[in-house]
Amino acid sequence: MARIVLKFGGTSVADLDRIKNVARHVKREVDAGHEVAVVVSAMSGKTNELVGWVQGAPKVVGANSPFYDAREYDAVVASGEQVTSGLLAITLQAMDINARSWQGWQIPIRTDNAHGAARILEIDGSDIIKRMGEGQVAVISGFQGLGPDNRIATLGRGGSDTSAVAIAAAVKADRCDIYTDVDGVYTTDPRIVPQARRLKKIAFEEMLEMASLGAKVLQVRSVELAMVHKVRTFVRSSFEDPDAPGMGDFLNPPGTLICDEDEIVEQEVVTGIAYAKDEAQISLRRLADRPGVSAAIFGPLAESHINVDMIVQNISEDGSKTDMTFTVPSGDVDKAIKVLGENKEKIGYDVVQNESGLVKVSVIGIGMRSHAGVAATAFKALADKGINIKAITTSEIKISILIDGPYAELAVRTLHSCYGLDKN
Ligand code: ASP
Ligand code: MG
């Protein structure tokens, strides 16, 4: 017998039939003798609709822009999850399962004061643990908690993944099963590479890289939280028949386990290839090569909330002038150029150049720490296909390569096969 938290996303609870299907997944685990808590999202499309209503409502016109009260935004958008938790509890009761719904404030899930993008600070799991011990299924609204002002706070879009992992940590669950519309985490995007394989296991750190690079299976923050609290997190499909063979196999269900690297026995050198589209490159030419110049560039960009990623500084030929190149999301280029223009005197450069429509392709694997030549393999494979590399950055477990947008798919396919990731 184990204690598990099951999380179902919006498409999995999109209508009453799908909620019935979710209830069958829950029943299977209850019948197996496990203690079960369930975290649900709003029915698919619901949160967008609620956000749209808030945006359409009349607003106070402030000094700079129209303004609405973020606490009331939260009061509105948190309602989607409340509906789903009640409907699932009703459905479970009809199947003769003891179940009740819980809103964030009832547990309580304590958050900070950042309404609309709150962080979970503390969860008191004692009531839920007690009820689960008595055989009751806790059906919990994701995405929401209670702020220090005693008002509902939401966790940012996609936040119910984070709710589920945080609850799993609070009740010391053996596993957190994230049921979603894909059946696991793949070596790369299967829409680009049909040979992509579903991973049996992936380490927290690798998943963090995959998730932040656009493998949109989980909210990035949920992976961070799982890593910090070592919550074994399992990604699996909610659309399979809940009673198909193997679905209830506790030790080896179908899907991908995100876990500590120690749990991964057969570690490959490279685990996956991720990519991020819509990157742009900005170069400052003939920049004064002196202490403080990087601070003069990146300080103002940070203050303007521009997310700078790869940074490459050339070694100057004569010790007086150099070039600096860095990447930002394409959508931020105009803003970045403006900020750099305003600070031209202070920074001291000659011209600024930029190029949009680039793609960052990354090779990810904790096995890289102990293997030489991983980067050289990528460079050779890309060269053989005539793909030009514009910038490179590396970390212990990742090599990122910036290339022209039209080569993205070819590069992902090439890298996927050069590390032997293609399925046979
Ligand atoms: N319903 C929320 C959203 O759409 C939270 C979630 O589904 O994770 O962002
Ligand atoms: Mg989601």
Tab-separated table of C-alpha atoms and ligand atoms in Angstrom:
chain	number	residue	atom	x	y	z
A	1	MET	CA	0.000	0.000	0.000
A	2	ALA	CA	1.251	3.444	-0.898
A	3	ARG	CA	0.183	7.060	-0.665
A	4	ILE	CA	-0.192	8.739	-4.053
A	5	VAL	CA	-1.236	12.114	-5.380
A	6	LEU	CA	-2.918	12.051	-8.807
A	7	LYS	CA	-3.145	15.227	-10.864
A	8	PHE	CA	-5.451	15.712	-13.847
A	9	GLY	CA	-5.062	18.647	-16.245
A	10	GLY	CA	-7.727	20.601	-18.120
A	11	THR	CA	-8.117	18.344	-21.153
A	12	SER	CA	-8.478	15.327	-18.842
A	13	VAL	CA	-11.489	16.904	-17.092
A	14	ALA	CA	-12.908	18.734	-20.121
A	15	ASP	CA	-16.458	17.365	-19.740
A	16	LEU	CA	-18.523	15.033	-17.556
A	17	ASP	CA	-17.533	11.962	-19.560
A	18	ARG	CA	-13.858	12.692	-19.112
A	19	ILE	CA	-14.421	13.335	-15.419
A	20	LYS	CA	-16.019	9.874	-15.238
A	21	ASN	CA	-12.914	8.471	-16.871
A	22	VAL	CA	-10.756	10.270	-14.302
A	23	ALA	CA	-12.896	8.780	-11.547
A	24	ARG	CA	-12.136	5.306	-12.928
A	25	HIS	CA	-8.401	6.004	-12.673
A	26	VAL	CA	-8.951	7.076	-9.069
A	27	LYS	CA	-11.065	4.019	-8.314
A	28	ARG	CA	-8.393	1.691	-9.663
A	29	GLU	CA	-5.851	3.130	-7.219
A	30	VAL	CA	-8.299	3.113	-4.310
A	31	ASP	CA	-9.235	-0.512	-5.036
A	32	ALA	CA	-5.535	-1.404	-5.015
A	33	GLY	CA	-5.490	-0.244	-1.397
A	34	HIS	CA	-3.598	3.043	-1.840
A	35	GLU	CA	-4.266	6.279	0.013
A	36	VAL	CA	-5.216	8.775	-2.673
A	37	ALA	CA	-5.359	12.552	-3.042
A	38	VAL	CA	-6.380	14.061	-6.385
A	39	VAL	CA	-5.497	17.522	-7.683
A	40	VAL	CA	-7.558	18.922	-10.545
A	41	SER	CA	-7.295	21.777	-13.033
A	42	ALA	CA	-10.189	23.756	-14.426
A	43	MET	CA	-12.077	22.180	-17.329
A	44	SER	CA	-10.157	22.936	-20.509
A	45	GLY	CA	-10.682	26.459	-21.821
A	46	LYS	CA	-12.317	27.571	-18.573
A	47	THR	CA	-9.391	29.557	-17.168
A	48	ASN	CA	-8.954	31.370	-20.483
A	49	GLU	CA	-12.612	32.286	-20.424
A	50	LEU	CA	-12.387	33.580	-16.852
A	51	VAL	CA	-9.249	35.596	-17.632
A	52	GLY	CA	-11.076	37.036	-20.666
A	53	TRP	CA	-13.971	38.156	-18.484
A	54	VAL	CA	-11.627	39.932	-16.097
A	55	GLN	CA	-9.910	41.639	-19.014
A	56	GLY	CA	-13.240	42.710	-20.467
A	57	ALA	CA	-14.622	44.113	-17.222
A	58	PRO	CA	-14.558	47.906	-16.680
A	59	LYS	CA	-11.307	49.085	-15.136
A	60	VAL	CA	-10.020	51.959	-13.096
A	61	VAL	CA	-7.833	54.147	-15.306
A	62	GLY	CA	-4.605	54.783	-13.427
A	63	ALA	CA	-1.630	57.034	-14.079
A	64	ASN	CA	-0.044	54.821	-16.751
A	65	SER	CA	-2.568	52.198	-17.748
A	66	PRO	CA	-5.916	50.678	-16.945
A	67	PHE	CA	-5.764	48.795	-13.681
A	68	TYR	CA	-7.658	46.002	-12.034
A	69	ASP	CA	-7.340	44.531	-8.588
A	70	ALA	CA	-5.205	41.353	-8.795
A	71	ARG	CA	-6.988	39.969	-5.709
A	72	GLU	CA	-10.277	40.095	-7.593
A	73	TYR	CA	-8.623	38.551	-10.658
A	74	ASP	CA	-7.703	35.649	-8.375
A	75	ALA	CA	-11.215	35.446	-6.951
A	76	VAL	CA	-12.534	35.026	-10.496
A	77	VAL	CA	-9.962	32.737	-12.100
A	78	ALA	CA	-9.658	30.344	-9.124
A	79	SER	CA	-13.324	29.416	-9.564
A	80	GLY	CA	-12.628	27.043	-12.472
A	81	GLU	CA	-10.841	24.540	-10.254
A	82	GLN	CA	-13.548	24.772	-7.590
A	83	VAL	CA	-16.103	23.528	-10.108
A	84	THR	CA	-13.965	20.556	-11.181
A	85	SER	CA	-13.148	19.421	-7.652
A	86	GLY	CA	-16.841	19.385	-6.715
A	87	LEU	CA	-17.861	17.544	-9.888
A	88	LEU	CA	-15.178	14.890	-9.428
A	89	ALA	CA	-16.146	14.362	-5.772
A	90	ILE	CA	-19.793	13.896	-6.807
A	91	THR	CA	-18.771	11.444	-9.549
A	92	LEU	CA	-16.605	9.425	-7.152
A	93	GLN	CA	-19.409	9.282	-4.572
A	94	ALA	CA	-21.701	7.880	-7.251
A	95	MET	CA	-19.160	5.097	-7.727
A	96	ASP	CA	-19.375	4.347	-4.029
A	97	ILE	CA	-16.034	5.948	-3.217
A	98	ASN	CA	-15.748	8.076	-0.104
A	99	ALA	CA	-14.542	11.445	-1.407
A	100	ARG	CA	-14.766	15.166	-0.692
A	101	SER	CA	-13.525	18.347	-2.336
A	102	TRP	CA	-11.007	20.733	-0.776
A	103	GLN	CA	-10.338	24.325	-1.787
A	104	GLY	CA	-6.889	25.779	-1.236
A	105	TRP	CA	-8.060	27.887	1.727
A	106	GLN	CA	-9.609	24.886	3.483
A	107	ILE	CA	-6.385	22.886	3.727
A	108	PRO	CA	-4.836	25.547	3.938
A	109	ILE	CA	-2.222	26.031	1.226
A	110	ARG	CA	-0.408	29.183	2.305
A	111	THR	CA	1.103	31.394	-0.381
A	112	ASP	CA	2.942	34.683	-0.576
A	113	ASN	CA	1.238	37.912	-1.530
A	114	ALA	CA	2.004	37.905	-5.267
A	115	HIS	CA	-1.595	37.655	-6.468
A	116	GLY	CA	-1.804	36.113	-9.926
A	117	ALA	CA	1.659	34.520	-9.645
A	118	ALA	CA	1.844	33.476	-6.004
A	119	ARG	CA	4.361	31.014	-4.589
A	120	ILE	CA	3.408	28.320	-2.131
A	121	LEU	CA	5.026	28.926	1.256
A	122	GLU	CA	3.540	26.197	3.407
A	123	ILE	CA	0.935	23.444	3.315
A	124	ASP	CA	-0.603	21.923	6.400
A	125	GLY	CA	-1.134	18.339	5.250
A	126	SER	CA	-2.442	17.030	8.583
A	127	ASP	CA	-6.202	17.098	7.864
A	128	ILE	CA	-5.776	15.427	4.513
A	129	ILE	CA	-3.438	12.780	5.906
A	130	LYS	CA	-5.971	11.999	8.626
A	131	ARG	CA	-8.872	11.704	6.158
A	132	MET	CA	-6.861	9.609	3.733
A	133	GLY	CA	-6.029	7.310	6.636
A	134	GLU	CA	-9.778	6.909	7.199
A	135	GLY	CA	-10.210	5.897	3.569
A	136	GLN	CA	-11.440	9.182	2.158
A	137	VAL	CA	-10.187	10.485	-1.179
A	138	ALA	CA	-9.205	14.163	-1.029
A	139	VAL	CA	-10.148	15.991	-4.242
A	140	ILE	CA	-8.167	19.230	-4.204
A	141	SER	CA	-8.523	22.315	-6.389
A	142	GLY	CA	-5.177	23.042	-8.035
A	143	PHE	CA	-3.812	26.473	-8.955
A	144	GLN	CA	-4.960	28.171	-5.758
A	145	GLY	CA	-3.986	28.914	-2.175
A	146	LEU	CA	-4.513	31.461	0.549
A	147	GLY	CA	-2.407	34.631	0.678
A	148	PRO	CA	-1.161	36.359	3.862
A	149	ASP	CA	-4.103	38.765	3.416
A	150	ASN	CA	-6.438	35.765	3.863
A	151	ARG	CA	-7.625	36.033	0.290
A	152	ILE	CA	-7.485	33.520	-2.560
A	153	ALA	CA	-4.207	33.634	-4.480
A	154	THR	CA	-3.488	31.807	-7.755
A	155	LEU	CA	-0.133	30.359	-8.726
A	156	GLY	CA	0.285	31.498	-12.341
A	157	ARG	CA	-0.839	29.708	-15.486
A	158	GLY	CA	-0.187	25.994	-15.419
A	159	GLY	CA	0.062	26.207	-11.627
A	160	SER	CA	-1.896	23.095	-10.762
A	161	ASP	CA	1.175	20.967	-11.573
A	162	THR	CA	2.916	22.908	-8.831
A	163	SER	CA	-0.052	22.419	-6.490
A	164	ALA	CA	0.145	18.664	-7.014
A	165	VAL	CA	3.877	18.392	-6.365
A	166	ALA	CA	3.641	20.655	-3.306
A	167	ILE	CA	0.802	18.572	-1.873
A	168	ALA	CA	2.713	15.373	-2.569
A	169	ALA	CA	5.639	16.810	-0.608
A	170	ALA	CA	3.369	17.946	2.238
A	171	VAL	CA	1.651	14.572	2.691
A	172	LYS	CA	4.914	12.675	2.055
A	173	ALA	CA	3.436	10.793	-0.874
A	174	ASP	CA	5.348	7.923	-2.419
A	175	ARG	CA	4.659	9.354	-5.847
A	176	CYS	CA	2.920	12.200	-7.655
A	177	ASP	CA	1.248	10.982	-10.858
A	178	ILE	CA	0.628	13.752	-13.391
A	179	TYR	CA	-2.050	12.562	-15.821
A	180	THR	CA	-2.041	14.593	-18.990
A	181	ASP	CA	-2.741	14.490	-22.730
A	182	VAL	CA	0.662	13.009	-23.579
A	183	ASP	CA	1.819	9.609	-22.378
A	184	GLY	CA	5.207	10.612	-21.012
A	185	VAL	CA	8.382	12.577	-21.602
A	186	TYR	CA	10.107	11.900	-24.912
A	187	THR	CA	13.743	12.111	-26.001
A	188	THR	CA	12.611	15.009	-28.181
A	189	ASP	CA	9.440	16.424	-29.705
A	190	PRO	CA	7.799	13.431	-31.484
A	191	ARG	CA	6.076	15.790	-33.929
A	192	ILE	CA	9.504	16.673	-35.317
A	193	VAL	CA	11.245	13.345	-34.865
A	194	PRO	CA	8.944	10.340	-35.279
A	195	GLN	CA	11.815	8.169	-33.945
A	196	ALA	CA	11.647	9.915	-30.561
A	197	ARG	CA	11.366	7.452	-27.686
A	198	ARG	CA	9.430	7.712	-24.472
A	199	LEU	CA	11.862	7.809	-21.566
A	200	LYS	CA	11.323	5.395	-18.709
A	201	LYS	CA	13.138	7.717	-16.323
A	202	ILE	CA	14.601	11.199	-16.422
A	203	ALA	CA	16.537	12.982	-13.662
A	204	PHE	CA	15.049	16.112	-12.064
A	205	GLU	CA	17.860	18.300	-13.395
A	206	GLU	CA	17.432	17.005	-16.925
A	207	MET	CA	13.676	17.524	-16.784
A	208	LEU	CA	14.216	21.062	-15.555
A	209	GLU	CA	16.295	21.772	-18.668
A	210	MET	CA	13.788	20.038	-20.945
A	211	ALA	CA	10.852	21.860	-19.337
A	212	SER	CA	12.416	25.300	-19.453
A	213	LEU	CA	13.329	24.733	-23.104
A	214	GLY	CA	9.796	24.235	-24.176
A	215	ALA	CA	8.979	20.580	-23.561
A	216	LYS	CA	5.679	21.875	-22.227
A	217	VAL	CA	4.658	18.804	-20.262
A	218	LEU	CA	5.000	20.380	-16.830
A	219	GLN	CA	5.138	23.861	-15.359
A	220	VAL	CA	8.845	24.593	-14.765
A	221	ARG	CA	8.227	25.584	-11.167
A	222	SER	CA	6.681	22.206	-10.410
A	223	VAL	CA	9.882	20.487	-11.546
A	224	GLU	CA	11.991	22.790	-9.363
A	225	LEU	CA	9.800	21.961	-6.415
A	226	ALA	CA	9.941	18.226	-7.137
A	227	MET	CA	13.737	18.436	-7.275
A	228	VAL	CA	14.042	20.335	-3.988
A	229	HIS	CA	11.690	17.990	-2.110
A	230	LYS	CA	12.687	14.876	-4.054
A	231	VAL	CA	9.089	14.161	-5.027
A	232	ARG	CA	9.090	11.233	-7.461
A	233	THR	CA	6.870	12.571	-10.236
A	234	PHE	CA	5.331	10.397	-12.884
A	235	VAL	CA	3.995	11.681	-16.229
A	236	ARG	CA	1.334	9.478	-17.813
A	237	SER	CA	-1.723	9.632	-20.070
A	238	SER	CA	-5.255	10.094	-18.772
A	239	PHE	CA	-6.722	8.946	-22.082
A	240	GLU	CA	-5.791	5.297	-21.870
A	241	ASP	CA	-8.411	2.877	-20.635
A	242	PRO	CA	-8.071	3.103	-16.833
A	243	ASP	CA	-8.467	-0.671	-16.570
A	244	ALA	CA	-6.147	-1.700	-19.404
A	245	PRO	CA	-3.496	-4.243	-18.423
A	246	GLY	CA	-0.543	-2.717	-16.580
A	247	MET	CA	-2.268	0.604	-15.781
A	248	GLY	CA	-2.428	-0.209	-12.100
A	249	ASP	CA	1.052	-1.736	-11.937
A	250	PHE	CA	2.473	0.297	-9.094
A	251	LEU	CA	6.139	-0.379	-9.769
A	252	ASN	CA	6.108	-0.162	-13.538
A	253	PRO	CA	3.152	1.764	-14.949
A	254	PRO	CA	3.226	3.215	-18.497
A	255	GLY	CA	4.796	6.682	-18.536
A	256	THR	CA	7.951	8.529	-17.481
A	257	LEU	CA	9.310	8.811	-13.951
A	258	ILE	CA	11.084	12.058	-13.027
A	259	CYS	CA	13.366	11.130	-10.167
A	260	ASP	CA	16.710	11.495	-8.462
A	261	GLU	CA	19.643	10.562	-10.662
A	262	ASP	CA	20.655	7.858	-8.181
A	263	GLU	CA	17.509	5.995	-9.154
A	264	ILE	CA	18.576	5.818	-12.804
A	265	VAL	CA	20.756	2.781	-13.230
A	266	GLU	CA	21.392	2.735	-16.953
A	267	GLN	CA	22.340	6.352	-17.475
A	268	GLU	CA	22.830	7.303	-21.118
A	269	VAL	CA	25.306	10.087	-21.920
A	270	VAL	CA	22.591	12.124	-23.631
A	271	THR	CA	18.967	11.927	-22.472
A	272	GLY	CA	17.188	14.317	-24.799
A	273	ILE	CA	17.269	17.114	-27.360
A	274	ALA	CA	15.222	20.243	-26.670
A	275	TYR	CA	14.729	23.389	-28.683
A	276	ALA	CA	13.495	26.910	-28.162
A	277	LYS	CA	12.148	28.904	-31.090
A	278	ASP	CA	11.973	32.658	-31.591
A	279	GLU	CA	15.342	33.593	-30.235
A	280	ALA	CA	17.079	36.758	-31.364
A	281	GLN	CA	20.720	37.736	-31.320
A	282	ILE	CA	21.961	41.207	-30.477
A	283	SER	CA	25.556	42.286	-31.005
A	284	LEU	CA	27.305	45.388	-29.727
A	285	ARG	CA	30.283	46.259	-31.904
A	286	ARG	CA	33.488	47.993	-30.868
A	287	LEU	CA	32.666	48.112	-27.247
A	288	ALA	CA	35.154	49.606	-24.761
A	289	ASP	CA	36.992	46.681	-23.166
A	290	ARG	CA	37.025	47.861	-19.553
A	291	PRO	CA	35.752	46.764	-16.138
A	292	GLY	CA	32.040	47.437	-15.660
A	293	VAL	CA	31.009	47.235	-19.278
A	294	SER	CA	28.960	44.047	-18.852
A	295	ALA	CA	27.211	45.532	-15.842
A	296	ALA	CA	26.431	48.647	-17.873
A	297	ILE	CA	24.782	46.485	-20.574
A	298	PHE	CA	22.966	43.812	-18.619
A	299	GLY	CA	21.929	45.875	-15.583
A	300	PRO	CA	19.502	48.095	-17.523
A	301	LEU	CA	18.235	45.098	-19.544
A	302	ALA	CA	17.451	43.231	-16.328
A	303	GLU	CA	15.690	46.270	-14.895
A	304	SER	CA	13.485	46.262	-17.973
A	305	HIS	CA	12.692	42.564	-17.334
A	306	ILE	CA	14.393	41.401	-20.512
A	307	ASN	CA	15.497	37.822	-20.199
A	308	VAL	CA	19.021	37.520	-21.571
A	309	ASP	CA	20.161	33.986	-22.306
A	310	MET	CA	23.408	33.147	-24.149
A	311	ILE	CA	26.213	35.693	-23.747
A	312	VAL	CA	29.393	35.627	-25.814
A	313	GLN	CA	32.169	38.181	-25.409
A	314	ASN	CA	35.067	38.231	-27.839
A	315	ILE	CA	38.655	38.660	-26.753
A	316	SER	CA	39.772	42.031	-28.056
A	317	GLU	CA	42.594	42.172	-30.491
A	318	ASP	CA	44.359	45.210	-29.084
A	319	GLY	CA	42.966	45.315	-25.565
A	320	SER	CA	40.840	48.400	-26.166
A	321	LYS	CA	37.733	47.342	-28.138
A	322	THR	CA	35.697	44.161	-28.154
A	323	ASP	CA	32.339	42.755	-29.366
A	324	MET	CA	29.550	41.373	-27.200
A	325	THR	CA	26.771	39.136	-28.491
A	326	PHE	CA	23.791	37.830	-26.543
A	327	THR	CA	20.340	36.380	-27.148
A	328	VAL	CA	16.878	37.478	-26.027
A	329	PRO	CA	13.380	36.229	-26.961
A	330	SER	CA	12.430	37.692	-30.376
A	331	GLY	CA	9.510	39.521	-28.782
A	332	ASP	CA	11.909	41.539	-26.618
A	333	VAL	CA	14.270	42.760	-29.354
A	334	ASP	CA	12.714	46.188	-29.889
A	335	LYS	CA	12.586	46.852	-26.175
A	336	ALA	CA	16.210	45.705	-25.756
A	337	ILE	CA	17.436	47.913	-28.624
A	338	LYS	CA	15.641	50.864	-27.081
A	339	VAL	CA	17.217	50.258	-23.667
A	340	LEU	CA	20.663	49.873	-25.240
A	341	GLY	CA	20.124	53.119	-27.197
A	342	GLU	CA	19.198	55.014	-24.046
A	343	ASN	CA	22.388	53.768	-22.382
A	344	LYS	CA	24.738	54.188	-25.363
A	345	GLU	CA	26.893	56.861	-23.697
A	346	LYS	CA	27.255	54.933	-20.486
A	347	ILE	CA	28.053	51.618	-22.177
A	348	GLY	CA	30.270	53.063	-24.903
A	349	TYR	CA	29.783	51.070	-28.108
A	350	ASP	CA	29.863	51.884	-31.800
A	351	VAL	CA	26.885	50.092	-33.365
A	352	VAL	CA	24.235	47.580	-32.357
A	353	GLN	CA	23.125	44.840	-34.739
A	354	ASN	CA	20.369	42.284	-34.382
A	355	GLU	CA	18.942	39.236	-36.049
A	356	SER	CA	15.641	37.499	-35.230
A	357	GLY	CA	14.128	34.144	-36.117
A	358	LEU	CA	16.879	32.030	-34.584
A	359	VAL	CA	16.517	28.753	-32.741
A	360	LYS	CA	18.399	27.356	-29.784
A	361	VAL	CA	18.872	23.599	-29.877
A	362	SER	CA	20.122	21.890	-26.707
A	363	VAL	CA	21.640	18.512	-25.976
A	364	ILE	CA	20.820	17.455	-22.410
A	365	GLY	CA	22.158	14.661	-20.219
A	366	ILE	CA	23.695	14.260	-16.774
A	367	GLY	CA	25.937	11.568	-18.289
A	368	MET	CA	27.912	14.418	-19.901
A	369	ARG	CA	29.540	15.175	-16.577
A	370	SER	CA	31.658	12.082	-16.879
A	371	HIS	CA	32.089	11.823	-20.646
A	372	ALA	CA	34.445	13.759	-22.916
A	373	GLY	CA	33.737	14.595	-26.546
A	374	VAL	CA	29.969	15.036	-26.285
A	375	ALA	CA	30.084	18.554	-27.726
A	376	ALA	CA	32.503	17.583	-30.505
A	377	THR	CA	30.037	14.915	-31.677
A	378	ALA	CA	27.297	17.541	-32.033
A	379	PHE	CA	29.522	19.982	-33.896
A	380	LYS	CA	30.664	17.358	-36.370
A	381	ALA	CA	27.131	16.085	-37.010
A	382	LEU	CA	25.834	19.619	-37.640
A	383	ALA	CA	28.816	20.449	-39.878
A	384	ASP	CA	28.147	17.355	-41.974
A	385	LYS	CA	24.655	18.732	-42.673
A	386	GLY	CA	26.010	22.180	-43.512
A	387	ILE	CA	24.356	23.811	-40.492
A	388	ASN	CA	26.154	26.946	-39.343
A	389	ILE	CA	26.526	27.550	-35.598
A	390	LYS	CA	26.091	31.164	-34.461
A	391	ALA	CA	26.774	30.781	-30.752
A	392	ILE	CA	27.454	28.027	-28.235
A	393	THR	CA	27.028	27.819	-24.481
A	394	THR	CA	27.594	24.857	-22.228
A	395	SER	CA	26.863	23.798	-18.683
A	396	GLU	CA	27.677	20.591	-16.836
A	397	ILE	CA	24.672	18.806	-18.293
A	398	LYS	CA	23.781	20.823	-21.397
A	399	ILE	CA	25.199	22.075	-24.686
A	400	SER	CA	23.158	24.810	-26.366
A	401	ILE	CA	23.685	25.790	-29.973
A	402	LEU	CA	22.180	28.806	-31.713
A	403	ILE	CA	21.314	28.350	-35.393
A	404	ASP	CA	19.178	29.885	-38.138
A	405	GLY	CA	15.453	29.133	-37.742
A	406	PRO	CA	14.933	27.226	-41.015
A	407	TYR	CA	17.493	24.600	-39.884
A	408	ALA	CA	15.757	23.839	-36.585
A	409	GLU	CA	14.086	20.572	-37.546
A	410	LEU	CA	17.095	19.246	-39.399
A	411	ALA	CA	19.319	20.084	-36.428
A	412	VAL	CA	17.026	18.399	-33.906
A	413	ARG	CA	16.792	15.265	-36.080
A	414	THR	CA	20.537	15.205	-36.681
A	415	LEU	CA	21.414	15.527	-33.004
A	416	HIS	CA	18.785	13.011	-31.980
A	417	SER	CA	20.246	10.363	-34.226
A	418	CYS	CA	23.945	11.168	-33.693
A	419	TYR	CA	23.623	10.312	-29.984
A	420	GLY	CA	21.799	7.084	-30.755
A	421	LEU	CA	18.463	8.241	-29.396
A	422	ASP	CA	16.351	7.078	-32.374
A	423	LYS	CA	14.199	4.087	-31.622
A	424	ASN	CA	14.937	1.041	-33.731
B	1	ASP	N1	-6.332	26.187	-14.808
B	1	ASP	C1	-5.055	26.856	-14.688
B	1	ASP	C2	-4.525	27.262	-16.047
B	1	ASP	O1	-5.172	27.011	-17.049
B	1	ASP	C3	-4.068	26.042	-13.919
B	1	ASP	C4	-3.687	24.736	-14.575
B	1	ASP	O2	-4.435	24.186	-15.365
B	1	ASP	O3	-2.618	24.218	-14.263
B	1	ASP	O4	-3.500	27.852	-16.136
B	2	MG	MG	-0.954	22.080	-17.530
